[in-house]
Tab-separated table of C-alpha atoms and ligand atoms in Angstrom:
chain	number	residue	atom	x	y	z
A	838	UNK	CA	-105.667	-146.266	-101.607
A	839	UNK	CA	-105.061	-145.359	-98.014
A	840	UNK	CA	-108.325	-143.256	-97.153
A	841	UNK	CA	-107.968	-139.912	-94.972
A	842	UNK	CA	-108.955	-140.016	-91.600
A	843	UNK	CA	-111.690	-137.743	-90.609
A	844	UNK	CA	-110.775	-136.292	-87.143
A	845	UNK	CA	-113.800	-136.153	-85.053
A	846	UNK	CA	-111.464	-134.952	-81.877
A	847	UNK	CA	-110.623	-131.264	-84.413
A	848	UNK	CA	-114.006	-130.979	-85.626
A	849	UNK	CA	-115.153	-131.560	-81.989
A	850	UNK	CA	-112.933	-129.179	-81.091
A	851	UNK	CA	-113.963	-126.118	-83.290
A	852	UNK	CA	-117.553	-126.664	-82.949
A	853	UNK	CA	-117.657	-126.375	-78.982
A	854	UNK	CA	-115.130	-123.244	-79.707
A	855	UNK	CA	-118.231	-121.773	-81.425
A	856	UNK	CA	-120.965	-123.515	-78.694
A	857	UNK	CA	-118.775	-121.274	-76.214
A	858	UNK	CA	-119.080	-118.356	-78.189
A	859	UNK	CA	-122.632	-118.389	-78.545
A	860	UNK	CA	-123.388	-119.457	-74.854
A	861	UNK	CA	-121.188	-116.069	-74.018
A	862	UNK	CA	-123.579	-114.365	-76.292
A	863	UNK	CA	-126.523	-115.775	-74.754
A	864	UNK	CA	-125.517	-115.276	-70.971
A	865	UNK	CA	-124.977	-111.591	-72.200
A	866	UNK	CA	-128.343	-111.380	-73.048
A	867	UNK	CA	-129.580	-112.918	-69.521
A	868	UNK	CA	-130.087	-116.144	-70.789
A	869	UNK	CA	-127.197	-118.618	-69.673
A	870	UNK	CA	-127.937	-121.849	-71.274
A	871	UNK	CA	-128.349	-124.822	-68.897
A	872	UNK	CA	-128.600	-128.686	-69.393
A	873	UNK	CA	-129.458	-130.881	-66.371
A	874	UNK	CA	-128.311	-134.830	-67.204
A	875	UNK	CA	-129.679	-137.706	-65.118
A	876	UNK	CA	-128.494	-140.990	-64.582
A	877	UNK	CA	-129.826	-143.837	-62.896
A	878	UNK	CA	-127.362	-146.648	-61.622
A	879	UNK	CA	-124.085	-147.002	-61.838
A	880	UNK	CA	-123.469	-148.495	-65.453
A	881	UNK	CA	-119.622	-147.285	-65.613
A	882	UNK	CA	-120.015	-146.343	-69.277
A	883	UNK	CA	-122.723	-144.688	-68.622
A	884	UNK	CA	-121.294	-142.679	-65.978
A	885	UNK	CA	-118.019	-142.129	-68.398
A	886	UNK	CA	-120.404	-140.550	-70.643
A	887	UNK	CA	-122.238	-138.402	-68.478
A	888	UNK	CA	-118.909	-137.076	-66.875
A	889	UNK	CA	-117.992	-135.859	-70.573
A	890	UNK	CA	-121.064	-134.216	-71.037
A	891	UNK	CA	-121.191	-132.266	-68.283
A	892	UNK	CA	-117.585	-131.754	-68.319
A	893	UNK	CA	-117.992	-130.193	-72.040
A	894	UNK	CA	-121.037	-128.208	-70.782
A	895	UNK	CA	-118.646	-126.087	-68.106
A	896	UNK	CA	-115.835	-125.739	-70.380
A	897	UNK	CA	-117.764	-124.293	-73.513
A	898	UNK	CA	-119.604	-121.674	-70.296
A	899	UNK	CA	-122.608	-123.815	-70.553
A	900	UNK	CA	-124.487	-124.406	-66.757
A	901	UNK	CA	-125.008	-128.085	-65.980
A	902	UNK	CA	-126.769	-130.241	-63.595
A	903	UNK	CA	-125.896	-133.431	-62.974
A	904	UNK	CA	-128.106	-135.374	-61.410
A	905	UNK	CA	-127.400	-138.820	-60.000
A	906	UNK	CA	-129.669	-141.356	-58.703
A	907	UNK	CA	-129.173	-145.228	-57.049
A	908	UNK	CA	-130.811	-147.948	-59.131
A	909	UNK	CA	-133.713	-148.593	-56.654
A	910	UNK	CA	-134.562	-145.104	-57.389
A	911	UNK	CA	-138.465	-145.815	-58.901
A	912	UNK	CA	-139.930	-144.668	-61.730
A	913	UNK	CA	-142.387	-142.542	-60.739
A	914	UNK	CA	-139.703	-140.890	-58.429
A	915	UNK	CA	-137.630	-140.484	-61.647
A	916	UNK	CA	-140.641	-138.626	-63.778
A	917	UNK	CA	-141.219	-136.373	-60.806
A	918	UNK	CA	-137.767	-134.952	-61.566
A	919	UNK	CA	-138.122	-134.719	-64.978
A	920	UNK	CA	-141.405	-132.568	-64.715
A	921	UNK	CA	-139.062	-130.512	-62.199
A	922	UNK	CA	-136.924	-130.043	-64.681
A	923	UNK	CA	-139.535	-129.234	-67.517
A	924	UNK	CA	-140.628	-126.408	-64.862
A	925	UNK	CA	-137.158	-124.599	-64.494
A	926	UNK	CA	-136.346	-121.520	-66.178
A	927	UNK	CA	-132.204	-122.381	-65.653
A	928	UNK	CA	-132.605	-125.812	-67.618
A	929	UNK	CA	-133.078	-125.390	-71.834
A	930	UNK	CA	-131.629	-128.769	-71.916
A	931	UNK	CA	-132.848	-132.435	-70.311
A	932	UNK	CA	-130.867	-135.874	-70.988
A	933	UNK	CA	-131.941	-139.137	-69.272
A	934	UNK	CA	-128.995	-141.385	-69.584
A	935	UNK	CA	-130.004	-144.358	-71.511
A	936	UNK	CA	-130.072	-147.477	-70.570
A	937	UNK	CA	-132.308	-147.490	-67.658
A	938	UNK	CA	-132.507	-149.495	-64.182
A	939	UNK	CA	-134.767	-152.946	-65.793
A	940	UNK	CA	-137.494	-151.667	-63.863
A	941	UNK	CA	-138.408	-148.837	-65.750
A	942	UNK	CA	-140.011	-148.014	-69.313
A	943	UNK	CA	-137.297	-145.796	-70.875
A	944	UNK	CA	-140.173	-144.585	-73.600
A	945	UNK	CA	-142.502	-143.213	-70.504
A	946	UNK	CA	-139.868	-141.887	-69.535
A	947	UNK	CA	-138.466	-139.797	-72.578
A	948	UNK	CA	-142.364	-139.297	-72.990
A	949	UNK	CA	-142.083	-137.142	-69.641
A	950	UNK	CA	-139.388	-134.351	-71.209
A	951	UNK	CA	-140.421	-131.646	-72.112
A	952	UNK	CA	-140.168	-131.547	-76.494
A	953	UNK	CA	-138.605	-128.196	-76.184
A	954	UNK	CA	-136.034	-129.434	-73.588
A	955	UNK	CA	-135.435	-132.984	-75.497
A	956	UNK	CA	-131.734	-132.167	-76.583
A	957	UNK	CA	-131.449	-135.902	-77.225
A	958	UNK	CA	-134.434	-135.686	-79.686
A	959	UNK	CA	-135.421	-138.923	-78.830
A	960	UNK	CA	-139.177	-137.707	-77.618
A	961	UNK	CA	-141.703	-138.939	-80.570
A	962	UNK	CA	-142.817	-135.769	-81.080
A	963	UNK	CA	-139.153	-135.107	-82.251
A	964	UNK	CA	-139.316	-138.001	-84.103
A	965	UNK	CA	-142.004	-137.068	-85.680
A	966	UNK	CA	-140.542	-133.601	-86.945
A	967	UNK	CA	-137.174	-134.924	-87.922
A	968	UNK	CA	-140.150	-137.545	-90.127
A	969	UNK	CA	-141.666	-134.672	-91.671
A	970	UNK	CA	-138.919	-132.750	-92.363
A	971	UNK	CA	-139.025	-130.239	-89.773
A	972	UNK	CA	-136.860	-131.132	-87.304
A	973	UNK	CA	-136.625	-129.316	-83.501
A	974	UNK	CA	-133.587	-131.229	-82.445
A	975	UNK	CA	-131.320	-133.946	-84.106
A	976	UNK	CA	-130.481	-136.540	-82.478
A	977	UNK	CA	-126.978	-135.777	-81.558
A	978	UNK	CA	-124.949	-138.664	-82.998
A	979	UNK	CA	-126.586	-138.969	-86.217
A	980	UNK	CA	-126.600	-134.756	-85.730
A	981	UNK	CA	-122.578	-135.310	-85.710
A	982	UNK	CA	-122.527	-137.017	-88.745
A	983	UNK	CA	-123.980	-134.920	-90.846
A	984	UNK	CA	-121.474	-132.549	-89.451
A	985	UNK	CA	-118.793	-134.704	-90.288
A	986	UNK	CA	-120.051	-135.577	-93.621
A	987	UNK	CA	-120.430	-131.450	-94.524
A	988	UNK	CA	-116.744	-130.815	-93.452
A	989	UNK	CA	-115.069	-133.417	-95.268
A	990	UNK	CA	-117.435	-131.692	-98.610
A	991	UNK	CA	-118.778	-135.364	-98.818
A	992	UNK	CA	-121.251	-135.002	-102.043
A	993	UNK	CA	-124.994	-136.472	-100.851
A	994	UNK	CA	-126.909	-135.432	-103.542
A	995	UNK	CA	-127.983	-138.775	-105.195
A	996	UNK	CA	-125.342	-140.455	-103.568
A	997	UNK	CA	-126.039	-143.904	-102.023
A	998	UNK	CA	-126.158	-144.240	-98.691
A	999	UNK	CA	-126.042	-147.788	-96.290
A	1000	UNK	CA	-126.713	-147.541	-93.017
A	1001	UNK	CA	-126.339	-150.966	-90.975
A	1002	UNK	CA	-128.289	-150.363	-87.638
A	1003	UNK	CA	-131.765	-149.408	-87.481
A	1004	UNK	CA	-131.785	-147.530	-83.674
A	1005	UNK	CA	-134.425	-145.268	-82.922
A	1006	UNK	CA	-131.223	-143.675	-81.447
A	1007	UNK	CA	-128.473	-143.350	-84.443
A	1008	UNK	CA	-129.546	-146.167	-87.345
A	1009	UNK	CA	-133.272	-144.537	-88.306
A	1010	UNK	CA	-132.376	-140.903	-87.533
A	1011	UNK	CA	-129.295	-141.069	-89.449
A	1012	UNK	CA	-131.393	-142.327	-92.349
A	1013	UNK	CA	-133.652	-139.403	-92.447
A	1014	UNK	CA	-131.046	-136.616	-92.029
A	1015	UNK	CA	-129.010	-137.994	-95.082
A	1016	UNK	CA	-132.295	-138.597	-96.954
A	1017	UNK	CA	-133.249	-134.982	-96.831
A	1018	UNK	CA	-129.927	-134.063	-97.938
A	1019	UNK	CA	-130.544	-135.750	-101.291
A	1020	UNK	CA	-129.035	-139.173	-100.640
A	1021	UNK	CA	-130.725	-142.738	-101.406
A	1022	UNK	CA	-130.565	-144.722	-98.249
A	1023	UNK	CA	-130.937	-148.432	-97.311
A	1024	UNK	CA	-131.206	-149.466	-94.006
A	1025	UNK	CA	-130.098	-152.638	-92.931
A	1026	UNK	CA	-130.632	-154.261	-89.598
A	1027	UNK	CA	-129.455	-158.474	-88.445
A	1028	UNK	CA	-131.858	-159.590	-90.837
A	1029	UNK	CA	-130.452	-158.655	-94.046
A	1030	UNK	CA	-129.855	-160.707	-96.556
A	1031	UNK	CA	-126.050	-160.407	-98.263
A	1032	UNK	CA	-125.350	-157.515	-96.554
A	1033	UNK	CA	-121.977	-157.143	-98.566
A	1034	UNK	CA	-124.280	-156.646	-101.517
A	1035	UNK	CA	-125.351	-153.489	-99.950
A	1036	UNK	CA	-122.397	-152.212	-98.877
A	1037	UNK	CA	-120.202	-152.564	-102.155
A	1038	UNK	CA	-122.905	-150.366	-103.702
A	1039	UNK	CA	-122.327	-147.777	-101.530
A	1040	UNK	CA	-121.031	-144.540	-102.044
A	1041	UNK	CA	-121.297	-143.824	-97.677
A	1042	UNK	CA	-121.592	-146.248	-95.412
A	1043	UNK	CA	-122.297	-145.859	-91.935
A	1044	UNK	CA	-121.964	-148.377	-89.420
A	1045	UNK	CA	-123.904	-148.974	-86.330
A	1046	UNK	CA	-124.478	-152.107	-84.655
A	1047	UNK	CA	-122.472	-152.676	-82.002
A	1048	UNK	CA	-120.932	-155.921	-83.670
A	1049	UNK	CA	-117.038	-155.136	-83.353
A	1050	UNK	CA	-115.843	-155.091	-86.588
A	1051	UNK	CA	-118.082	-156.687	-88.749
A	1052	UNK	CA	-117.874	-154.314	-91.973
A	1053	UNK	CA	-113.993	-154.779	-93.831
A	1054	UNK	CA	-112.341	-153.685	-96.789
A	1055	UNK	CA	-113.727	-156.417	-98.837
A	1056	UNK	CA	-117.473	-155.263	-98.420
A	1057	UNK	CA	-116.526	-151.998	-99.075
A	1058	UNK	CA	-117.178	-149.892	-102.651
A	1059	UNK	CA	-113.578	-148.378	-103.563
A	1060	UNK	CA	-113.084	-144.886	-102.449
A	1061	UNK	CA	-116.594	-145.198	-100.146
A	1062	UNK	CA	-116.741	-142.784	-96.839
A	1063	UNK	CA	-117.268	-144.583	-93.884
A	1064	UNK	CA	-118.356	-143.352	-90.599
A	1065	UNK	CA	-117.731	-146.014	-87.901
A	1066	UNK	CA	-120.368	-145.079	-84.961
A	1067	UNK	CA	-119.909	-148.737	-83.123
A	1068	UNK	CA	-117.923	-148.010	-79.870
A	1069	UNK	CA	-116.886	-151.756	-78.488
A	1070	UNK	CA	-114.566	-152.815	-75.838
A	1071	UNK	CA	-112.497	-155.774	-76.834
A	1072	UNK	CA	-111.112	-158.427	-74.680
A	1073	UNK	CA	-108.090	-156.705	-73.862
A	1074	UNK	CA	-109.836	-153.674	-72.373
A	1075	UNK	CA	-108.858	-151.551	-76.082
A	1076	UNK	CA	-112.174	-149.638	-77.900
A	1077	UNK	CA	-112.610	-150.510	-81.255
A	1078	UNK	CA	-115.294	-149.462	-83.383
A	1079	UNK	CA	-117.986	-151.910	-85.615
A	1080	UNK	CA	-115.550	-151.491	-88.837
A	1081	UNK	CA	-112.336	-153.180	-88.963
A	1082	UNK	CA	-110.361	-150.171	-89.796
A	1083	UNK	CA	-106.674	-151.389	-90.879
A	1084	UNK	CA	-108.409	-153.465	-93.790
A	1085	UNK	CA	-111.574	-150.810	-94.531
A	1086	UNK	CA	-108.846	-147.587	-94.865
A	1087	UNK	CA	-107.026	-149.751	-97.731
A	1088	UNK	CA	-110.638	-149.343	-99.863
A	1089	UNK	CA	-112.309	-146.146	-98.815
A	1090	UNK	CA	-111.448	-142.830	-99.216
A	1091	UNK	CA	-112.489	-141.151	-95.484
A	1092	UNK	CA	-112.981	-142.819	-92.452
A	1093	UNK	CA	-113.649	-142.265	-89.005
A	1094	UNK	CA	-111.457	-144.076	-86.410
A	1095	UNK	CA	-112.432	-145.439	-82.935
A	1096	UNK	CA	-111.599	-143.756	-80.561
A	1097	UNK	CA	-111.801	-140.475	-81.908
A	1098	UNK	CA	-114.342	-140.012	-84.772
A	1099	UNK	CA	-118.311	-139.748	-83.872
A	1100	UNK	CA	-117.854	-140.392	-80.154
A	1101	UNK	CA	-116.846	-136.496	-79.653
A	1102	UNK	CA	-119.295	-135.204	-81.802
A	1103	UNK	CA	-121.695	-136.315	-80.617
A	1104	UNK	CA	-121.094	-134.539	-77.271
A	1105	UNK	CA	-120.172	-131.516	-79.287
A	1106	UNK	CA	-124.082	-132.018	-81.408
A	1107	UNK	CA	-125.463	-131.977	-77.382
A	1108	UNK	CA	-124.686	-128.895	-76.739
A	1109	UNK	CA	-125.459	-127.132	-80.249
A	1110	UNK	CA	-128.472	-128.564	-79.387
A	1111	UNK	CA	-128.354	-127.100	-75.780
A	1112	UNK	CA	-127.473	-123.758	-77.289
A	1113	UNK	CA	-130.394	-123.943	-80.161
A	1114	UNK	CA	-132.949	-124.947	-77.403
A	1115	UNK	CA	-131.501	-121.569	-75.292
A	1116	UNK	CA	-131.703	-119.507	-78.288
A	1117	UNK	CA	-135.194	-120.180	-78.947
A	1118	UNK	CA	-136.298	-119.233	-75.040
A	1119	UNK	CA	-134.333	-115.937	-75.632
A	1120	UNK	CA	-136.661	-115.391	-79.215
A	1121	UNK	CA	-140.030	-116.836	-77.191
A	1122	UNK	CA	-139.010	-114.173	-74.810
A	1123	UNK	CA	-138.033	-111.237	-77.457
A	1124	UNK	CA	-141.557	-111.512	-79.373
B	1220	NDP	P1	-128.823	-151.047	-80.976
B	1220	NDP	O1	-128.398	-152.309	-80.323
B	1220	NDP	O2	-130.005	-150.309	-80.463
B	1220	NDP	O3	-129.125	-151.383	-82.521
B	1220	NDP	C1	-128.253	-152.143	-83.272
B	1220	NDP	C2	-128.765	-152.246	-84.681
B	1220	NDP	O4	-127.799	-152.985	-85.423
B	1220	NDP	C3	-130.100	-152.999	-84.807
B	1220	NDP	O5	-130.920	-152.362	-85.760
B	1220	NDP	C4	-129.664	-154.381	-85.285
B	1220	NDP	O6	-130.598	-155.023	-86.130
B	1220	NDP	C5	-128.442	-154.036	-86.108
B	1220	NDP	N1	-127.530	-155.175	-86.198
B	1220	NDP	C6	-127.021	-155.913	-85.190
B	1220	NDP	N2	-126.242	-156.884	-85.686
B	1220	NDP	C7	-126.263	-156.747	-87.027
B	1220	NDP	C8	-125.670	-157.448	-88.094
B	1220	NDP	N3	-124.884	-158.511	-87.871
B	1220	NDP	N4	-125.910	-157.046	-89.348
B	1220	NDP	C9	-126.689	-155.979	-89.598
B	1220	NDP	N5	-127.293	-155.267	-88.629
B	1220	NDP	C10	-127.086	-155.661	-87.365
B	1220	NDP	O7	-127.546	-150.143	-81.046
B	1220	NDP	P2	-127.335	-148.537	-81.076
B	1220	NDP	O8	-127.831	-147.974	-82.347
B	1220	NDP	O9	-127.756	-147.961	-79.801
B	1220	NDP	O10	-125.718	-148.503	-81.082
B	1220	NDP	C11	-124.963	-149.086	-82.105
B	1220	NDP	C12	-123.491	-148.911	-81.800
B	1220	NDP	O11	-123.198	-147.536	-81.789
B	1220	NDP	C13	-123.051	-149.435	-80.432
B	1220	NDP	O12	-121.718	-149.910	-80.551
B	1220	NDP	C14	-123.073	-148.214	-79.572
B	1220	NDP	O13	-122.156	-148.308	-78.482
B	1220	NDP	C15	-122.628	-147.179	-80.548
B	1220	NDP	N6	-123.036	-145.803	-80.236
B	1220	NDP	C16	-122.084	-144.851	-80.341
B	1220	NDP	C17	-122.396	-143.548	-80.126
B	1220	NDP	C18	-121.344	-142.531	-80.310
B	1220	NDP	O14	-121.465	-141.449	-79.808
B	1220	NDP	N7	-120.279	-142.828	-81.052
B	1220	NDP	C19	-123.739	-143.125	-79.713
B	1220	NDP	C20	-124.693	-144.200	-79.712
B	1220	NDP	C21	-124.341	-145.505	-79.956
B	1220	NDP	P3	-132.078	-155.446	-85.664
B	1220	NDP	O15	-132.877	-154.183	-85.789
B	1220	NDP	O16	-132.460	-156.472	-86.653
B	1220	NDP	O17	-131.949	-155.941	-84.266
């Protein structure tokens, strides 16, 4: 079996085609979405990502802010922007680049967005919805999955889910998000135990641990989905993702290649979640 590549660059693709269309809809109603991103430092893959994001924002007719600080920048200088932000009427949208300058506590910081402006969904309060079942924003790569899952008609009712990772980030909100969609989910994290085990009883696996590829074809369930989230850099400067993909497509059925599979969704998720945080000022404002 050779499995079919699910193209996160298309998918991508159409779902900032409709972002656009709705953030036309919304500037015709006075209401022009906005997302401000901050980054401290100059991390270069964090300042890769952040030039995508706001890049995507002004394409799909989004307004950005990008907001760039030096790493001696302190912390307390960095919250008094964020409560800036929280206060502006332009801005439905705050992201603070992750990771942060040493110096700082990135969960005081997240803390300091406001829940309604937490497009990453990272604040607990988000956290705690998404828990419950409720959910204000998803956390945009897990977010992409799901998208990703629904468009390839990937069956989660009672299926069985791994996830390897356990992020507050991807691994944890991934689990939720396919557990409310019916599926049973493990999460595994460095300490399990014949991880293999798990995986060969898996009907979807998803993959994120950073570990370049540390899941192949041989720990794989035949015709399993798997979504590769990992994004490495190997030693000759190429990405590759936290499956080993030439052995892993032999065995699955779908699969997500590096470069090119959740990386643009979940920039796409960011601003769906841009445009859902816009939408709701616009009905706070109608009622
Ligand atoms: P973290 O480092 O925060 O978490 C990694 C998780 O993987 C931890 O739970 C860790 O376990 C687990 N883990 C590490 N090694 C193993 C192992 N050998 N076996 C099983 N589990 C293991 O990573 P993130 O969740 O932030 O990111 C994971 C990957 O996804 C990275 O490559 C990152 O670059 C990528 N990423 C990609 C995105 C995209 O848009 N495509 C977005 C975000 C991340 P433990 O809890 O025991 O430490």
């Amino acid at each position: 079996m050779t499995a079919r590549v699910i193209d996160g660059v298309a998918l991508s693709a159409r779902i900032r085609e409709e972002v656009a269309l709705r953030a036309a809809a919304l500037t015709a109603q006075g209401v022009r979405p906005g997302l401000a991103v901050i980054l401290v430092g100059i991390d270069p893959a964090s300042q890769v990502y952040v030039r995508n994001k706001v890049a995507a924002c002004e394409k799909a007719g989004l307004h950005s802010v990008m907001e760039q600080y030096p790493a001696t920048m302190t912390q307390q200088e960095l919250l008094e922007r964020v409560h800036a932000l929280n206060a502006d009427p332009a801005i439905h949208g705050i992201l603070v680049q992750l990771p942060l300058p040493k110096h700082m506590d990135p969960h005081q910081v997240i803390e300091a967005i406001a829940a309604q402006k937490d497009v990453d969904g990272f604040h607990v309060s988000n956290a705690g919805l998404l828990m419950t079942g409720k959910p204000l924003f998803r956390p945009c790569t897990p977010y992409g999955v799901m998208k990703m899952l629904e468009a390839e008609n990937v069956p989660l009712r009672g299926a069985v889910a791994v996830i390897i990772g356990a992020s507050n980030i991807v691994g944890k909100p991934m689990a939720l998000l396919l557990q409310s969609a019916g599926a049973t989910v493990t999460i595994c994290n460095s300490k399990t135990r014949d991880l293999a085990w798990h995986t060969r009883h898996a009907d979807i696996v998803v993959v994120a641990t950073g570990r370049p590829r540390m899941v192949d074809g041989s720990m794989l369930k035949p015709g399993a989905v798997v979504i590769d989230v990992g994004i490495n850099r190997t030693a000759e400067g190429k990405l590759c993702g936290d499956v080993d993909y030439e052995s892993a497509r032999e065995v699955a059925s779908a699969i997500t290649p590096v470069p090119g599979g959740v990386g643009p969704m979940t920039i796409a998720m960011l601003l769906v979640n841009t445009i859902e945080a816009a939408e709701r000022t616009l009905a706070a404002r109608q009622h």
